Coordinates of C-alpha atoms in Angstrom, one line a residue:
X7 CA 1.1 18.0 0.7
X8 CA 1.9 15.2 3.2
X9 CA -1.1 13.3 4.3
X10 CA -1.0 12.0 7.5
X11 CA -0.8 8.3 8.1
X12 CA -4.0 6.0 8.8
X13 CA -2.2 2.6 7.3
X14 CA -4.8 0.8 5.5
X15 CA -2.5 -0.2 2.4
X16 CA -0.7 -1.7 1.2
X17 CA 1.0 -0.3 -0.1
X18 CA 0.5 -0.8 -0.8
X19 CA -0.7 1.0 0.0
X20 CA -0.2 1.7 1.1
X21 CA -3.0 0.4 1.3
X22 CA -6.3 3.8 3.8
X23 CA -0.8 1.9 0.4
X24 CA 1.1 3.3 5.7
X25 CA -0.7 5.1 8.5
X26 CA -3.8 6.8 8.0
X27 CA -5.3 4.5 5.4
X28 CA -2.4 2.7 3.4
X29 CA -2.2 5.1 0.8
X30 CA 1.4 5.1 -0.9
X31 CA 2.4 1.7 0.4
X32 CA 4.6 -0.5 -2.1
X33 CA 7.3 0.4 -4.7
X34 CA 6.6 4.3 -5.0
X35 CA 6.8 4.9 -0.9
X36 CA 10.0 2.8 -0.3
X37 CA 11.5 4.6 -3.1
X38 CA 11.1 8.1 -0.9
X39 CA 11.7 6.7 2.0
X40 CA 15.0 4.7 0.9
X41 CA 17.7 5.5 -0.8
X42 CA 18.0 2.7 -3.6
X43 CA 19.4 1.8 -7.0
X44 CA 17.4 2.3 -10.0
X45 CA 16.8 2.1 -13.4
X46 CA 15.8 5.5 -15.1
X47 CA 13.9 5.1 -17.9
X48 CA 15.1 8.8 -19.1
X49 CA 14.4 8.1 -22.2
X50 CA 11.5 6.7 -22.9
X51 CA 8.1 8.4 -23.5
X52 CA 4.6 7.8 -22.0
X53 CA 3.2 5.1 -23.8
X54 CA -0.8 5.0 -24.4
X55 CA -3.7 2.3 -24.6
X56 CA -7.0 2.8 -24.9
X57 CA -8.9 0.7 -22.7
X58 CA -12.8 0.5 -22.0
X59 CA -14.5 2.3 -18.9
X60 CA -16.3 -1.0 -18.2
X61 CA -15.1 -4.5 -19.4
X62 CA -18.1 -6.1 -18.6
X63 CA -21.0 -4.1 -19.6
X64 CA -21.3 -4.6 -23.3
X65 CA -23.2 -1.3 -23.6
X66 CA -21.1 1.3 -22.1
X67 CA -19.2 2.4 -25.2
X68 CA -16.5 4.7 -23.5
X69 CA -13.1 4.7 -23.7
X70 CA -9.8 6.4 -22.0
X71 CA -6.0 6.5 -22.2
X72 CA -3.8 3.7 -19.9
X73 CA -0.3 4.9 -19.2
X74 CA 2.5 2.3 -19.4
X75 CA 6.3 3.0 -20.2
X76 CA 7.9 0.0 -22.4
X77 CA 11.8 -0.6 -22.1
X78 CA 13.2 -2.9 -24.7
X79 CA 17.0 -1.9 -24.5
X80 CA 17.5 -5.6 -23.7
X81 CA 15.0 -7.4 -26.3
X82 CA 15.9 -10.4 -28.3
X83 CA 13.4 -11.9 -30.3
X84 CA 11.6 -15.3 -28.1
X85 CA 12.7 -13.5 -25.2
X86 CA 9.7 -12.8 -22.3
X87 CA 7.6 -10.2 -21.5
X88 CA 8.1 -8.6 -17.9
X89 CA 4.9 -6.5 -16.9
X90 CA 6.4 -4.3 -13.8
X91 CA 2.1 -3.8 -12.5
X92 CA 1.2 -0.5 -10.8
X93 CA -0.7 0.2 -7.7
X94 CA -2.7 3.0 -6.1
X95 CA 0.1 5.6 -7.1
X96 CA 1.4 7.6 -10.9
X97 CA 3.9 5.6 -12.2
X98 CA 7.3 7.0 -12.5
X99 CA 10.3 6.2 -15.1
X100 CA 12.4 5.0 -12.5
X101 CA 11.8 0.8 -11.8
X102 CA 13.9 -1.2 -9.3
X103 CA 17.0 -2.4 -10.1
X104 CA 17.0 -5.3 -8.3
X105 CA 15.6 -8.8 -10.0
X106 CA 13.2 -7.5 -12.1
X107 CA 16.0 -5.6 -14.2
X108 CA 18.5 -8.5 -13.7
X109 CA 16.0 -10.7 -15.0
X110 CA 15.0 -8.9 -17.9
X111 CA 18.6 -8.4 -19.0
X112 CA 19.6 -11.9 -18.7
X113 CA 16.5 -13.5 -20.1
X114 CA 16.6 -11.3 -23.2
X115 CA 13.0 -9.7 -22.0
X116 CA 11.0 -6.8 -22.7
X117 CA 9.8 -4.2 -20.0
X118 CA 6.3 -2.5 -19.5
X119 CA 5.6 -0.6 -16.8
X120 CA 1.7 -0.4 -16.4
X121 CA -0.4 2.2 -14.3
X122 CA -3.5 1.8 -12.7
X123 CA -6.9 3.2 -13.6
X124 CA -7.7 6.3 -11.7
X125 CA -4.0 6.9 -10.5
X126 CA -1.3 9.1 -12.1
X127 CA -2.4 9.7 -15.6
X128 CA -4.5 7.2 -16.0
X129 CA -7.9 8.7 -15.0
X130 CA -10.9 7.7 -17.0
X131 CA -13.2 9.9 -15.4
X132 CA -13.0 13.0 -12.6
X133 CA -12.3 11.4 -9.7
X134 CA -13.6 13.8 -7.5
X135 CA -17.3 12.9 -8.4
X136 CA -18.3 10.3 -6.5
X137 CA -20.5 8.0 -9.1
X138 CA -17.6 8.1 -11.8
X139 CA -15.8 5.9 -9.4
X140 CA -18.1 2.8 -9.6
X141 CA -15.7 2.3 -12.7
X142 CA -12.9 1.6 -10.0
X143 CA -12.1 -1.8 -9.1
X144 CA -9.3 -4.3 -9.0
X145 CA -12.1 -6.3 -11.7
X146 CA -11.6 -3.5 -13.9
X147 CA -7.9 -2.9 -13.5
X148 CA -7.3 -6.8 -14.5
X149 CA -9.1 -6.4 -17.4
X150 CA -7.4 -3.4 -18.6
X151 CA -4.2 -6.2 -18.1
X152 CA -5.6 -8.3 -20.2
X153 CA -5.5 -6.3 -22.9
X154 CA -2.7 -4.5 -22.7
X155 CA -1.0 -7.9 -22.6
X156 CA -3.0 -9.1 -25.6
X157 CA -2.3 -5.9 -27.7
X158 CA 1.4 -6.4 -26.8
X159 CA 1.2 -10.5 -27.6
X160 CA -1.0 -9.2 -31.1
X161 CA 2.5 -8.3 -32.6
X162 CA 4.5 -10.7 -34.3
X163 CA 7.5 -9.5 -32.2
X164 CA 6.1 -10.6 -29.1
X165 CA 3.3 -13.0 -30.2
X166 CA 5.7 -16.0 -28.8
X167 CA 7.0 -14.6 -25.3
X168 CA 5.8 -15.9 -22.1
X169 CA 4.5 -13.4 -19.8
X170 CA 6.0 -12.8 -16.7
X171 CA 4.0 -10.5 -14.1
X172 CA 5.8 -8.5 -11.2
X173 CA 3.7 -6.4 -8.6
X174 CA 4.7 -5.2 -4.9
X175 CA 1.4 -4.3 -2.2
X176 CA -1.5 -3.9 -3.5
X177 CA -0.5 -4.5 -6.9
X178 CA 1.3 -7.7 -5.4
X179 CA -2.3 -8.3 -5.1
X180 CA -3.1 -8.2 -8.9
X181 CA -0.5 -9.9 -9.9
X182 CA -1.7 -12.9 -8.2
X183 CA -5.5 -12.4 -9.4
X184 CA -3.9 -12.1 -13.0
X185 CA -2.7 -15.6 -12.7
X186 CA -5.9 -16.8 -10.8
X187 CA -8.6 -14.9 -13.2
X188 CA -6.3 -15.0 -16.9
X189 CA -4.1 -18.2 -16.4
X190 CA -4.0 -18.3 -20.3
X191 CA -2.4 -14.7 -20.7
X192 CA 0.4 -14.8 -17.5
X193 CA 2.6 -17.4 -17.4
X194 CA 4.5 -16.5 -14.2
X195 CA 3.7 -14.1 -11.4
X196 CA 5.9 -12.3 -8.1
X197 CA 3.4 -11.2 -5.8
X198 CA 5.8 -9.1 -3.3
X199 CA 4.0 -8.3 0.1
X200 CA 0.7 -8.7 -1.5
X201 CA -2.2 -8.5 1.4
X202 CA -4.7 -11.1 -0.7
X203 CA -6.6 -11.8 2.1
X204 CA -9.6 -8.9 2.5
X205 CA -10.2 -8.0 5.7
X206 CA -12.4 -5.3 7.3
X207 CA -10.9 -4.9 11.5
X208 CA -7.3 -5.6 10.3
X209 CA -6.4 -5.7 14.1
X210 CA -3.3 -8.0 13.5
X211 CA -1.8 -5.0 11.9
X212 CA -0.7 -3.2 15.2
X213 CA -0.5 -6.5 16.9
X214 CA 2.5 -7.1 14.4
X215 CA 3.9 -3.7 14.9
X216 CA 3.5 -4.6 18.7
X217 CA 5.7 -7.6 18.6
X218 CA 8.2 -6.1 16.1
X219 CA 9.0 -3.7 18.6
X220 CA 9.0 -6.0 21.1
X221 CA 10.9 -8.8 19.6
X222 CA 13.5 -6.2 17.9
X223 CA 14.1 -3.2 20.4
X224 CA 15.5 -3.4 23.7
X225 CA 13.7 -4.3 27.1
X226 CA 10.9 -1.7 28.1
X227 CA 10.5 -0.3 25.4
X228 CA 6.7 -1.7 24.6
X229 CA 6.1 -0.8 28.7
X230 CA 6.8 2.8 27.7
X231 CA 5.5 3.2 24.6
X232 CA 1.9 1.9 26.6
X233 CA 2.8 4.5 29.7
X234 CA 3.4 7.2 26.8
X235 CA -0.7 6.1 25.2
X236 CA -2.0 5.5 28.6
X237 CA -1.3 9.1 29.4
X238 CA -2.3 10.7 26.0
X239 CA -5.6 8.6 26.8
X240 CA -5.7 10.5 30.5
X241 CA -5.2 13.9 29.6
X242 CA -7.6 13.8 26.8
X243 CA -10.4 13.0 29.6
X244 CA -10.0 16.4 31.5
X245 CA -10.1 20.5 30.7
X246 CA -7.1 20.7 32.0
X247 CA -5.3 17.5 30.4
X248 CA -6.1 18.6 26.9
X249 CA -5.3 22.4 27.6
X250 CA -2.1 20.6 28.8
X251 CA -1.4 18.1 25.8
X252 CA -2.4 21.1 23.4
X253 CA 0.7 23.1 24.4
X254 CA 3.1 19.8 24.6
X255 CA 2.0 18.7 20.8
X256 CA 1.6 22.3 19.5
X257 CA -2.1 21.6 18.8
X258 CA -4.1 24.6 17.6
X259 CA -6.0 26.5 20.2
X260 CA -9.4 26.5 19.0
X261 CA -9.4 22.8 17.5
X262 CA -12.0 21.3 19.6
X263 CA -10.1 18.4 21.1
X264 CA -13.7 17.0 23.2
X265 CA -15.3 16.1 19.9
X266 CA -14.6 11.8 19.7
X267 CA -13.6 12.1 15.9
X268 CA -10.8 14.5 16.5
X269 CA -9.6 12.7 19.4
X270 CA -9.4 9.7 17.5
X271 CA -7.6 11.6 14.4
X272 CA -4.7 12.4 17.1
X273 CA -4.1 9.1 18.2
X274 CA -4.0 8.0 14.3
X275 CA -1.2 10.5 13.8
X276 CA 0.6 9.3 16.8
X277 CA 0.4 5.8 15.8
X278 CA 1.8 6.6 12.2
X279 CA 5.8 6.5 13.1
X280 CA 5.2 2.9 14.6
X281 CA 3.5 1.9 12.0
X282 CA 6.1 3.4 9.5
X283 CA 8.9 1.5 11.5
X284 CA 7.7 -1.8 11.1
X285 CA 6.2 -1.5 7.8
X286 CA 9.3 0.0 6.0
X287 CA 12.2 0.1 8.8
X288 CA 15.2 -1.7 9.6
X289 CA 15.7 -3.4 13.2
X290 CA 18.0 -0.8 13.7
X291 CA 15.4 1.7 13.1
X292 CA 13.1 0.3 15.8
X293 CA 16.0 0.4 18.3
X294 CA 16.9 3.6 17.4
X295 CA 13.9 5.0 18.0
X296 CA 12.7 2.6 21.3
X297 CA 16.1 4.4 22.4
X298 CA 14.9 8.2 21.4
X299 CA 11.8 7.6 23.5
X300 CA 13.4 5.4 27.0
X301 CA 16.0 8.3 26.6
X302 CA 13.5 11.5 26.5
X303 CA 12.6 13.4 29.0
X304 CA 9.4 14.2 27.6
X305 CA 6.5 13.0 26.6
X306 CA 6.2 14.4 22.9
X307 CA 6.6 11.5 20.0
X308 CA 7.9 12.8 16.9
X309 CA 5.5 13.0 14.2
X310 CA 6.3 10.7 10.9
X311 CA 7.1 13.8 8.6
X312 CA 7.1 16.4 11.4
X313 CA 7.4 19.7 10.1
X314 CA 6.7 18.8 6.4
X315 CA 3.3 17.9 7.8
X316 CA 1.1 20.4 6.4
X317 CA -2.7 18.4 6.4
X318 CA -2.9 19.2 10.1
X319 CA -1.1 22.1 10.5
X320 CA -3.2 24.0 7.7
X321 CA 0.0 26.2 7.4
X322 CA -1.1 28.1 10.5
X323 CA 1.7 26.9 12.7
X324 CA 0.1 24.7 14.5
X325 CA -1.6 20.8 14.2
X326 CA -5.4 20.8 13.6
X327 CA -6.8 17.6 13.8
X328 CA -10.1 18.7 12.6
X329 CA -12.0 15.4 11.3
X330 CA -14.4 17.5 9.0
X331 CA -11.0 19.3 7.1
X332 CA -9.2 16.2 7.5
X333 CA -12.5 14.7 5.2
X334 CA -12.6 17.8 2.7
X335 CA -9.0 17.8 2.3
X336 CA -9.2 14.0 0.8
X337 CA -12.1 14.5 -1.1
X338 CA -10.4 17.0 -3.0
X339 CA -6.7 15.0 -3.1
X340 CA -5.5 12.4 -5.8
X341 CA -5.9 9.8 -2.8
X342 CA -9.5 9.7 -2.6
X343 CA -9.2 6.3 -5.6
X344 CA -7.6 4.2 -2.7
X345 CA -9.8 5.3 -0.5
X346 CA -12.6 4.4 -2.7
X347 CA -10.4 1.1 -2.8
X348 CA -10.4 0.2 0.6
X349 CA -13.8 1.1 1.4
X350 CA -15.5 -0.9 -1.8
X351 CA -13.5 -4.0 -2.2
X352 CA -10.7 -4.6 0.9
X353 CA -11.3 -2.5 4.7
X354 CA -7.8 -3.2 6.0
X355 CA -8.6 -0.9 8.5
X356 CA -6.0 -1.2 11.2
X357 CA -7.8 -0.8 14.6
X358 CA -6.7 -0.7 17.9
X359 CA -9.2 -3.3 19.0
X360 CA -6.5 -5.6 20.0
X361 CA -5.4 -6.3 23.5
X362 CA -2.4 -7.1 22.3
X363 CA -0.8 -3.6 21.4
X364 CA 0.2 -0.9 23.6
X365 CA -1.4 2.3 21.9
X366 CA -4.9 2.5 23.8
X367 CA -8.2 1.7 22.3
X368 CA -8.7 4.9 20.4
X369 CA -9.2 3.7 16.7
X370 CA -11.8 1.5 16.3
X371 CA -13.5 0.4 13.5
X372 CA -16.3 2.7 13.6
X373 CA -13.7 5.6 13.0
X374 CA -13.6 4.0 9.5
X375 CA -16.8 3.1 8.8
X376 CA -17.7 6.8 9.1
X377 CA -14.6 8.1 7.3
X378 CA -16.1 5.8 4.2
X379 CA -19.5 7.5 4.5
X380 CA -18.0 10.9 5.1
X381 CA -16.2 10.6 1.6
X382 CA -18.8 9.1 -0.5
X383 CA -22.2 9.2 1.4
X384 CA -24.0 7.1 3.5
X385 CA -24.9 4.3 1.4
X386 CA -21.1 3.6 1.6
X387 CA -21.9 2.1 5.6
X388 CA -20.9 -1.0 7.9
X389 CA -23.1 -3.0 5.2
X390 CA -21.5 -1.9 2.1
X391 CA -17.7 -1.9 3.5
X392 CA -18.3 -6.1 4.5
X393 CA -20.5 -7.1 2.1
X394 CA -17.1 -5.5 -0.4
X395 CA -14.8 -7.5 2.0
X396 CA -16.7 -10.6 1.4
X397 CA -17.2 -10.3 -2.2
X398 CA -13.5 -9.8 -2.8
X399 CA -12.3 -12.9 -1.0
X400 CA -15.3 -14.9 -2.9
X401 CA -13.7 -13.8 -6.4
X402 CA -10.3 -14.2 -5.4
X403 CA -10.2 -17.0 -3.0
X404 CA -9.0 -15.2 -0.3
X405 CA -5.6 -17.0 1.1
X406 CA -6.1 -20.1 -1.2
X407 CA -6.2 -18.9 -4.8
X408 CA -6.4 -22.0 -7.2
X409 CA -2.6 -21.1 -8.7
X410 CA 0.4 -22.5 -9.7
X411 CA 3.6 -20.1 -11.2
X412 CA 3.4 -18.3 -8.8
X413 CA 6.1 -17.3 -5.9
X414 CA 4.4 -15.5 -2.8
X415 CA 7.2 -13.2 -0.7
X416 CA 7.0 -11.7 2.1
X417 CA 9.5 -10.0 4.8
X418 CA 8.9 -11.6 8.7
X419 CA 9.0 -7.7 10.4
X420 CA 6.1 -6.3 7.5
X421 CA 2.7 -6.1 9.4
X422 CA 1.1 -6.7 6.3
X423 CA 2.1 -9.7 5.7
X424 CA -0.5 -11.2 8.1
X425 CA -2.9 -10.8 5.3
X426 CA -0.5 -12.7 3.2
X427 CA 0.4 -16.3 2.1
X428 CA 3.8 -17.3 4.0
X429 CA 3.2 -21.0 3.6
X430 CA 3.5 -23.0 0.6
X431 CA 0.4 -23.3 -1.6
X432 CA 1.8 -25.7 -3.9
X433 CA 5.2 -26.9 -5.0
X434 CA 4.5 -24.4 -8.2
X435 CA 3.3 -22.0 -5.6
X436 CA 5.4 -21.5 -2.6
X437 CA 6.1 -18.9 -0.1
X438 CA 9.1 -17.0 0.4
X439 CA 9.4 -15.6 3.9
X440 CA 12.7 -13.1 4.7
X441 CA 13.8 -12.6 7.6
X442 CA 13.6 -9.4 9.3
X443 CA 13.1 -7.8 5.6
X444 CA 10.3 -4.8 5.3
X445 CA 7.5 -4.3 2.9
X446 CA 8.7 -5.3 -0.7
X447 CA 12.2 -4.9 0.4
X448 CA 12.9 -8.0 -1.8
X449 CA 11.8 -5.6 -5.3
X450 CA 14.8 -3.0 -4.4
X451 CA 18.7 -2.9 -4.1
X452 CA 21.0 -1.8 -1.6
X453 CA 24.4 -3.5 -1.7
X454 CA 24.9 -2.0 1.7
X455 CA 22.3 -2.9 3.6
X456 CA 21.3 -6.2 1.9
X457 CA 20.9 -9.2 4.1
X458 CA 22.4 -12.7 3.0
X459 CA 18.9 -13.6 4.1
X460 CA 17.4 -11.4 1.3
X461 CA 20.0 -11.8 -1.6
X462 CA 19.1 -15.7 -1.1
X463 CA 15.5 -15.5 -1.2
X464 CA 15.6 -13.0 -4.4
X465 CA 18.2 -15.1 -6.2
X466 CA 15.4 -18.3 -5.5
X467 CA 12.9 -15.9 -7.1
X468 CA 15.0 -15.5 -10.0
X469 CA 15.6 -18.8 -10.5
X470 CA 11.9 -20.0 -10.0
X471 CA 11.0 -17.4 -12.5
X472 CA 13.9 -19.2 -14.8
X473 CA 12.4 -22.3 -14.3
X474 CA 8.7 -21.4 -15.1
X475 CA 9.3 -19.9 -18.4
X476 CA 11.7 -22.3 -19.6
X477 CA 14.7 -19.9 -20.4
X478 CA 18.0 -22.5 -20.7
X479 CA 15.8 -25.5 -21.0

């Protein structure tokens, strides 16, 4: 089942990974969404760790099972250790072919491909029950790093290699903190699109969509998209506008479209194909579709998956946007983990509190806030969702971490790159900013799409990465 979009993510979600709240954003999305070169590791089996529920409570005696999937078809003995880092998805056995193979042939380096607790297979505990999720966190998930890296380093085969960490989104995100938190287990890190800065009213989200479309498709295309909001925002006032707007957008008949929450639910799944455009589109995409909406005739946007949707239209036909299924349906998915995530350690909620968007005001924070408490109870309010915020820029310094070896990229059209460093930290920590490239565009190939922009900035990746761990010194 599709979920619809609330893009919280980044990624990777995204981050709650593209529309509704981020979930799938990063390396697993693009790779639906795309069609891209890659590595299949068809041949190699599920590895397993056992790693410790909590890292940090000397007491809790538990354990589970980490997935990761090793590749070491180009291994030569001194060679480094890549660690490809998962996000808030399952890993897969396919891996992009783009520098992080190229360097691990070249380099003579071994490939691990690690998955996140409470994703995939890698679930300690159920994670429909809402206490077993207090063992979630990006602390946690850094420390089951840390020792997978040391149990890989504990051989004699690999006990030399440097230690090169890779991660897109979210886990862009960890790949930074590994460096920041465990400086004496990762040597280098490439933080792709990583949103380290935690933020609760991620406004600048559709702000960025805003200008992308402005900046990239033709004139009057932002003065329609508005007039197309403005008018959803009209008939949604009246009887007669939302017996109107019900028939235009195929909404079912007895969803109450007067109650605030359901309202607000409909202009999230409106939103979402914006959002997708900038977040994972070409320029040409945006033109494209500024072109399919100045040229319509009517008013009806097409949905992001359109008739593959199936959360709103409960296989009746027709769209629901109940907010009370909407909150059942997620409590019983895989995605509840991000949105535990979001609402316990980052908020990237992307309102429409901005002036500086043309979608309405008709997703503002509160709509969050009580999605949070609707999923995991009411201790999990305003309070808890900033005081989460705060904490995580605290540990991880926010849009300053204390690194060097590490390269921070970022593509100029990606909305969530306003959470991101674009300027240089450091001369061992600088910023790669490509222009008009999406959301970890720079992790995947496409001969026949790729930019001279974006071969440049990943062939100065490579060589940084090169540099760091000495290979041809």
């Amino acid at each position: 089942m599709h979920y619809f979009y609330i893009i919280f993510l980044l990624n990777v979600g995204g981050i709650f990974g593209f529309g509704l709240f981020s979930f799938d954003h990063g390396y697993r999305h693009i790779t639906k969404l795309h069609t891209y070169n890659v590595t299949i590791l068809d041949s190699k089996e599920d590895q397993w760790i056992e790693q410790r529920l909590d890292h940090f409570d000397p007491n809790e005696k538990r354990t589970w099972k980490m997935r990761y999937i090793e590749d070491l078809d180009y291994w030569k003995p001194n060679g480094p250790i890549y660690i490809f880092v998962g996000g808030e998805y399952s890993i897969s056995d396919a891996i992009p072919i783009g520098y992080t193979h190229e360097l691990q042939k070249e380099t003579n380096g071994a490939l691990f491909y690690s998955e996140h607790r409470y994703y995939g297979k890698s679930i300690p505990l159920d994670i429909h029950v809402t206490d077993n999720l207090k063992y979630l966190s990006s602390h946690q998930a850094l420390a089951d790093l840390a020792h997978l890296i040391k149990t890989i380093k504990s051989s004699s085969t690999f006990e030399t290699s440097k230690v090169v960490v890779i991660g897109g989104s979210y886990a862009g995100n960890l790949v930074a903190w590994m460096k920041l938190k465990y400086p004496n287990l990762v040597d280098v890190a490439v933080a792709s699109s990583a949103p380290v800065l935690a933020k609760v009213d991620f406004f600048e989200y559709l702000e960025k969509v805003s200008e992308d479309y402005q900046k990239l498709g033709p004139s009057g295309c932002l003065d329609k998209i508005t007039e197309i909001f403005q008018r959803y925002e009209q008939l949604l006032k009246t009887a007669d506008g939302i017996e109107k707007l019900k028939k235009e957008e195929n909404i079912c008949d007895d969803t109450d479209m007067t109650k605030l929450e359901n309202k607000q639910l409909f202009f999230v799944d409106k939103i979402a194909i914006f959002q997708m455009n900038a977040q994972y589109g070409t320029p040409d995409d945006i033109v494209n579709h500024c072109h399919q909406i100045m040229d319509s005739s009517t008013p009806y946007l097409k949905r992001l998956f359109d008739d593959e949707s199936k959360l709103f239209r409960q296989y009746r036909g027709c769209f629901d946007f109940d907010y009370n299924k909407f909150i059942n349906e997620i409590k019983g998915g895989t995605m509840v983990s991000w949105f535990y995530q979001v609402c316990t350690e980052f908020g990237y909620f992307q309102t429409t509190t901005s002036v500086k968007q043309p979608f309405t005001n008709n997703v503002p924070v509160n709509f969050y806030y009580n999605v949070c408490t609707g999923l995991f109870g009411s201790e999990f309010d305003e309070k808890r969702v900033e005081r989460g915020v705060e904490n995580t820029n605290n540990f991880y310094e926010g849009l300053s971490p204390n690194v060097t070896m590490v390269v921070f990229v970022n593509g100029d059209i990606d909305p969530w790159s306003r959470l991101g460093i674009v300027n240089d930290l450091s001369s061992d920590a600088p910023a790669i900013v490509i222009p008009k490239a999406f959301h970890c565009e720079d992790l995947l190939h496409d001969a026949s799409t790729d930019t001279d922009e974006l071969i440049a900035a990943r062939k100065n990746i490579k060589k940084l990465v090169k540099k760091w761990i000495g290979f041809g010194a």
